[in-house]
Structures are given as structure tokens and as C-alpha cells.
Coordinates of N, CA and C in Angstrom, one line a residue:
X150 N 1.1 -1.8 -0.5 CA 0.0 0.1 0.5 C 0.7 1.6 0.2
X151 N 0.4 2.3 -0.6 CA 1.2 3.8 -0.5 C 1.1 4.1 1.0
X152 N 2.2 5.0 0.9 CA 2.2 5.6 2.2 C 0.9 6.6 2.3
X153 N 0.9 7.2 3.6 CA -0.4 8.5 4.0 C -0.7 9.5 2.8
X154 N -1.6 9.9 2.4 CA -2.3 10.7 1.3 C -1.6 10.4 0.1
X155 N -1.2 9.1 -0.2 CA -0.7 9.0 -1.9 C -1.8 8.2 -2.3
X156 N -2.6 7.0 -1.3 CA -3.5 6.3 -2.0 C -3.2 5.4 -3.0
X157 N -4.1 4.8 -3.3 CA -3.5 3.4 -4.7 C -3.0 4.5 -6.4
X158 N -2.8 5.6 -6.2 CA -3.0 6.2 -7.0 C -1.8 7.0 -7.1
X159 N -0.4 6.4 -7.6 CA 0.6 6.7 -7.7 C 0.9 8.1 -8.8
X160 N 1.8 8.7 -8.8 CA 1.7 9.6 -10.5 C 1.7 8.8 -12.0
X161 N 2.2 7.0 -11.6 CA 2.0 7.2 -12.9 C 0.6 5.8 -13.0
X162 N -0.2 6.0 -12.2 CA -1.1 5.5 -12.3 C -2.4 6.0 -12.0
X163 N -3.1 6.1 -13.6 CA -4.2 7.1 -13.3 C -5.6 6.7 -13.1
X164 N -6.3 7.0 -12.7 CA -7.6 6.3 -12.5 C -7.9 5.7 -13.2
X165 N -8.1 6.4 -14.8 CA -9.1 5.9 -16.0 C -8.1 4.1 -16.1
X166 N -7.2 4.0 -15.5 CA -6.3 2.6 -16.1 C -6.9 1.5 -14.9
X167 N -7.1 2.3 -14.2 CA -7.6 1.3 -13.1 C -9.0 0.5 -13.4
X168 N -9.6 1.8 -14.2 CA -11.2 1.4 -14.2 C -11.4 0.4 -15.3
X169 N -10.3 0.6 -16.2 CA -9.9 0.1 -17.5 C -10.4 1.1 -19.0
X170 N -10.8 2.2 -18.6 CA -11.1 3.4 -19.6 C -12.7 3.8 -19.3
X171 N -13.1 3.0 -18.1 CA -14.4 3.7 -18.0 C -14.5 4.3 -17.2
X172 N -15.7 5.1 -16.9 CA -15.8 6.4 -16.4 C -17.4 5.9 -15.2
X173 N -18.2 5.1 -16.1 CA -19.1 4.7 -15.1 C -19.3 3.3 -15.0
X174 N -20.1 3.2 -13.6 CA -20.6 1.7 -13.2 C -21.1 0.8 -14.5
X175 N -21.2 -0.5 -14.2 CA -22.2 -1.4 -15.4 C -23.7 -0.9 -14.8
X176 N -23.3 -0.4 -13.6 CA -24.9 -1.1 -12.8 C -24.8 1.3 -12.2
X177 N -26.5 0.9 -12.4 CA -26.9 2.5 -11.7 C -27.3 2.3 -10.3
X178 N -27.4 1.2 -9.6 CA -28.2 0.6 -8.9 C -26.8 0.5 -7.4
X179 N -25.6 1.0 -7.3 CA -24.5 1.2 -6.6 C -24.6 2.6 -6.0
X180 N -24.7 3.0 -5.1 CA -24.6 4.7 -5.0 C -23.2 4.6 -3.4
X181 N -23.4 6.0 -2.8 CA -22.1 5.8 -1.8 C -23.0 5.1 -0.5
X182 N -24.7 4.8 -0.5 CA -25.0 4.2 0.5 C -24.6 2.9 0.4
X183 N -24.8 2.3 -0.7 CA -24.6 1.4 -1.3 C -23.9 0.4 -0.1
X184 N -24.3 -1.0 0.5 CA -23.5 -1.9 1.0 C -22.9 -2.9 0.8
X185 N -21.4 -3.0 0.8 CA -20.9 -3.8 0.0 C -20.6 -5.2 0.7
X186 N -20.5 -6.1 0.6 CA -19.6 -7.8 1.7 C -19.4 -8.6 0.4
X187 N -18.3 -9.1 0.3 CA -17.6 -10.5 0.1 C -18.3 -11.1 -0.1
X188 N -18.7 -11.9 -1.3 CA -19.5 -13.1 -1.3 C -19.1 -14.6 -0.2
X189 N -20.0 -15.8 0.3 CA -19.3 -16.6 0.5 C -19.8 -18.1 0.5
X190 N -19.2 -18.6 0.2 CA -17.5 -18.9 -0.2 C -17.2 -17.7 -0.8
X191 N -16.0 -17.2 -0.4 CA -15.2 -15.9 -1.5 C -14.2 -17.1 -3.0
X192 N -14.4 -16.3 -3.8 CA -14.5 -16.8 -4.7 C -13.4 -16.1 -5.4
X193 N -11.7 -17.1 -5.7 CA -10.4 -16.5 -6.0 C -10.5 -15.5 -7.4
X194 N -10.3 -14.1 -7.2 CA -10.0 -12.9 -8.3 C -8.9 -13.3 -9.3
X195 N -9.7 -13.2 -10.5 CA -8.7 -13.7 -11.8 C -7.0 -13.2 -11.6
X196 N -6.2 -13.7 -12.2 CA -4.9 -12.9 -12.2 C -4.5 -11.6 -12.1
X197 N -5.5 -11.2 -13.4 CA -5.8 -9.4 -13.7 C -6.2 -8.7 -12.7
X198 N -6.7 -9.4 -12.0 CA -7.2 -8.2 -11.0 C -6.2 -7.4 -10.3
X199 N -7.0 -5.9 -10.2 CA -5.8 -5.0 -9.6 C -5.8 -4.6 -8.6
X200 N -4.9 -4.5 -8.0 CA -4.1 -4.7 -6.9 C -5.5 -3.8 -6.1
X201 N -6.5 -2.8 -6.2 CA -7.2 -1.8 -5.6 C -8.6 -2.6 -5.9
X202 N -8.6 -3.7 -6.6 CA -9.7 -4.4 -6.6 C -9.4 -6.1 -5.6
X203 N -8.3 -6.5 -5.5 CA -8.2 -7.4 -4.6 C -8.0 -6.6 -2.9
X204 N -8.1 -5.5 -2.8 CA -7.9 -5.2 -1.6 C -9.8 -4.7 -1.3
X205 N -10.3 -4.2 -2.4 CA -11.7 -3.9 -2.2 C -12.5 -5.4 -1.7
X206 N -11.8 -6.6 -2.5 CA -12.6 -7.1 -2.0 C -12.5 -8.6 -0.5
X207 N -10.6 -8.0 -0.3 CA -10.4 -8.1 1.3 C -11.0 -7.5 2.6
X208 N -11.3 -6.1 1.7 CA -11.8 -5.5 3.0 C -13.0 -5.3 2.6
X209 N -13.8 -5.8 2.2 CA -15.4 -6.4 2.2 C -15.1 -7.4 2.8
X210 N -14.5 -8.6 3.1 CA -14.5 -9.2 4.5 C -16.3 -9.0 5.1
X211 N -16.2 -7.9 5.6 CA -16.8 -7.1 6.5 C -18.2 -6.4 5.8
X212 N -19.2 -6.5 6.0 CA -20.0 -5.1 5.6 C -19.4 -3.6 5.2
X213 N -18.9 -3.3 4.7 CA -19.0 -1.4 4.3 C -19.9 -1.2 3.1
X214 N -19.5 0.2 3.4 CA -20.7 1.1 2.2 C -19.5 1.7 1.3
X215 N -19.7 1.6 0.4 CA -18.9 2.0 -0.8 C -18.3 3.7 -0.2
X216 N -18.6 4.3 0.2 CA -18.2 5.3 0.7 C -16.9 4.9 1.8
X217 N -17.2 4.1 2.4 CA -16.0 4.1 3.7 C -15.2 3.2 2.9
X218 N -14.9 2.5 1.7 CA -14.4 1.8 0.8 C -13.4 2.7 0.3
X219 N -13.9 3.4 -0.5 CA -13.6 4.7 -1.4 C -12.5 5.5 -0.1
X220 N -12.8 5.3 1.0 CA -11.7 6.4 2.1 C -11.0 5.4 2.4
X221 N -11.3 3.9 2.5 CA -9.9 3.3 3.2 C -9.1 3.4 2.2
X222 N -9.7 3.3 0.6 CA -8.4 2.9 -0.2 C -8.1 4.4 -0.9
X223 N -8.7 5.0 -0.4 CA -7.9 6.6 -0.6 C -8.0 7.0 -2.3
X224 N -9.1 6.1 -2.9 CA -9.4 6.8 -4.1 C -11.1 7.2 -4.5
X225 N -11.1 8.1 -5.5 CA -12.8 8.8 -5.8 C -13.7 7.5 -5.6
X226 N -15.2 8.1 -5.0 CA -16.2 7.6 -4.8 C -16.6 7.1 -6.5
X227 N -16.1 8.1 -7.5 CA -16.6 7.7 -8.7 C -16.1 6.3 -9.2
X228 N -14.6 6.5 -9.0 CA -13.6 5.1 -9.3 C -13.9 3.4 -8.6
X229 N -14.2 3.9 -7.6 CA -14.8 2.9 -6.2 C -15.8 2.2 -6.8
X230 N -17.2 2.9 -7.4 CA -17.9 2.5 -7.5 C -18.0 1.7 -9.1
X231 N -17.0 2.3 -9.8 CA -16.6 1.4 -11.3 C -15.9 0.2 -10.7
X232 N -15.4 -0.2 -9.8 CA -14.5 -1.2 -9.5 C -15.8 -2.1 -8.7
X233 N -16.6 -1.9 -7.8 CA -17.5 -2.5 -6.9 C -18.6 -2.9 -7.8
X234 N -18.7 -2.4 -8.8 CA -20.2 -2.6 -10.0 C -19.2 -3.9 -10.7
X235 N -18.0 -3.6 -11.0 CA -17.3 -4.9 -11.9 C -17.2 -6.1 -10.9
X236 N -17.0 -6.0 -9.9 CA -16.5 -7.2 -8.7 C -18.4 -7.9 -8.4
X237 N -19.3 -6.7 -8.4 CA -20.5 -7.6 -8.3 C -20.7 -8.3 -9.5
X238 N -20.9 -7.9 -10.6 CA -21.2 -8.9 -12.0 C -20.1 -9.9 -12.2
X239 N -18.7 -9.6 -11.6 CA -18.0 -11.0 -11.5 C -18.7 -12.1 -10.5
X240 N -19.2 -12.3 -9.8 CA -20.0 -12.6 -8.6 C -18.8 -12.4 -7.6
X241 N -17.8 -11.7 -7.1 CA -16.7 -11.6 -5.8 C -17.6 -10.3 -4.9
X242 N -18.2 -9.9 -5.4 CA -19.1 -8.6 -4.3 C -20.8 -8.9 -4.3
X243 N -21.0 -8.9 -3.4 CA -22.6 -8.5 -3.0 C -23.0 -7.2 -2.7
X244 N -24.0 -6.5 -3.7 CA -23.9 -5.0 -3.6 C -25.5 -5.3 -2.7
X245 N -25.7 -4.4 -1.4 CA -27.2 -4.5 -1.1 C -27.2 -3.0 -0.7
X246 N -28.7 -2.7 -0.9 CA -29.2 -1.0 -0.9 C -29.4 -0.8 0.4
X247 N -29.2 0.3 0.5 CA -29.9 1.1 1.8 C -30.6 1.0 2.4
X248 N -31.5 1.4 3.4 CA -32.4 1.3 4.1 C -33.7 0.9 3.3
X249 N -34.7 0.4 2.7 CA -35.5 -0.1 2.0 C -36.3 1.0 2.4
X250 N -37.4 1.3 1.3 CA -38.6 2.8 1.7 C -39.6 2.4 2.4
X251 N -39.6 1.0 2.7 CA -41.1 0.6 3.8 C -40.3 0.9 5.1
X252 N -39.1 0.7 5.3 CA -38.4 0.9 6.9 C -38.1 2.5 6.6
X253 N -38.5 3.3 6.3 CA -37.8 4.4 6.6 C -38.6 5.2 7.0
X254 N -38.8 5.8 8.0 CA -40.2 6.8 8.5 C -40.9 7.7 8.2
X255 N -42.2 7.4 8.4 CA -43.3 7.9 8.2 C -43.1 9.5 8.1
X256 N -42.4 10.5 7.3 CA -42.2 11.9 7.4 C -43.3 12.7 8.0
X257 N -44.8 12.3 7.8 CA -46.0 13.0 8.0 C -45.9 12.8 9.8
X258 N -45.7 11.0 10.4 CA -45.7 11.3 12.0 C -44.8 11.9 12.6
X259 N -43.4 12.0 12.1 CA -42.2 13.1 12.5 C -42.7 14.3 12.3
X260 N -43.4 14.8 11.9 CA -44.0 16.0 11.9 C -44.2 16.0 12.9
X261 N -45.5 15.2 13.4 CA -46.6 15.3 14.1 C -45.7 15.2 15.9
X262 N -44.8 13.9 15.5 CA -44.3 14.2 17.2 C -43.2 15.6 16.9
X263 N -42.4 16.1 16.2 CA -41.9 17.7 16.2 C -42.8 18.1 16.4
X264 N -44.1 18.3 16.3 CA -45.1 19.4 16.5 C -46.0 19.1 18.4
X265 N -45.7 17.8 18.3 CA -46.0 17.9 19.5 C -44.9 18.3 21.2
X266 N -44.2 17.9 20.4 CA -42.4 17.8 21.3 C -42.8 19.7 21.8
X267 N -42.8 20.5 20.6 CA -43.0 21.9 20.2 C -43.9 23.0 21.4
X268 N -45.1 22.1 20.9 CA -46.2 22.4 22.1 C -45.7 22.0 23.5
X269 N -44.9 21.3 24.0 CA -45.2 20.7 25.5 C -43.7 22.1 25.8
X270 N -43.2 22.6 25.0 CA -42.4 23.9 25.8 C -43.2 25.0 26.6

């Protein structure tokens, strides 16, 4: 791994090389809040896997959000989104969406609670 502040992208290796020239992921369902986890049992990565892909799969042995993975890798979120998408497509990672809409709080109920708390003053 590179030293602090350098990230994986040293001067010679540009982000477009890591993503094989792509700037967009193959999946539009992966967002910054998407949770990533390595498949169980783990699948071996191909010999052509980049060190960034290898590190991403390794760190996703435990559930990790895309934005957290980008921070750990010291890479732009947009770049990690492309890598994660590829690894989901190849069956190395599983992506889980954030909180399902049905589990999100009812905004009207929250507003009523807030209004009730304000009346208690």
C-alpha cells in the first residue's frame, strides 16, 4: 500500500487505467450508501485483478459501505463505484441497498411528533 495521503493512485497510475478506461459503472443501482460484502465462500480473483480490486474484496470480508471503502482505499468514490460494480458483476461482491423505503420513517408521523414536542415547551 502507498504511504499516507498517496492512496493507490501514485503518479504513474491514473484512475482511468484502474477502471480500464470507463468512467461509469455497469450498474446504476450502486450508490455511496450501498453496502458491499464479499461473497461467501470467497471466489478467487483472476490473475488480471488490480491491487485495488484485491484490496476492495479483502476489506469487504465485513459489510462496508461504498463511501467507506473509497475512504479506506483513498480513491475517488466514482472510481470505487466502477470497481465495485465490476466485482458485483463477476460474483466477487454482493451489493445491498440502503434502508428499504418500507422501513424508512413516515415523514408525516415525524412531523406530528416534532409538533407535539414543540407544544410541550
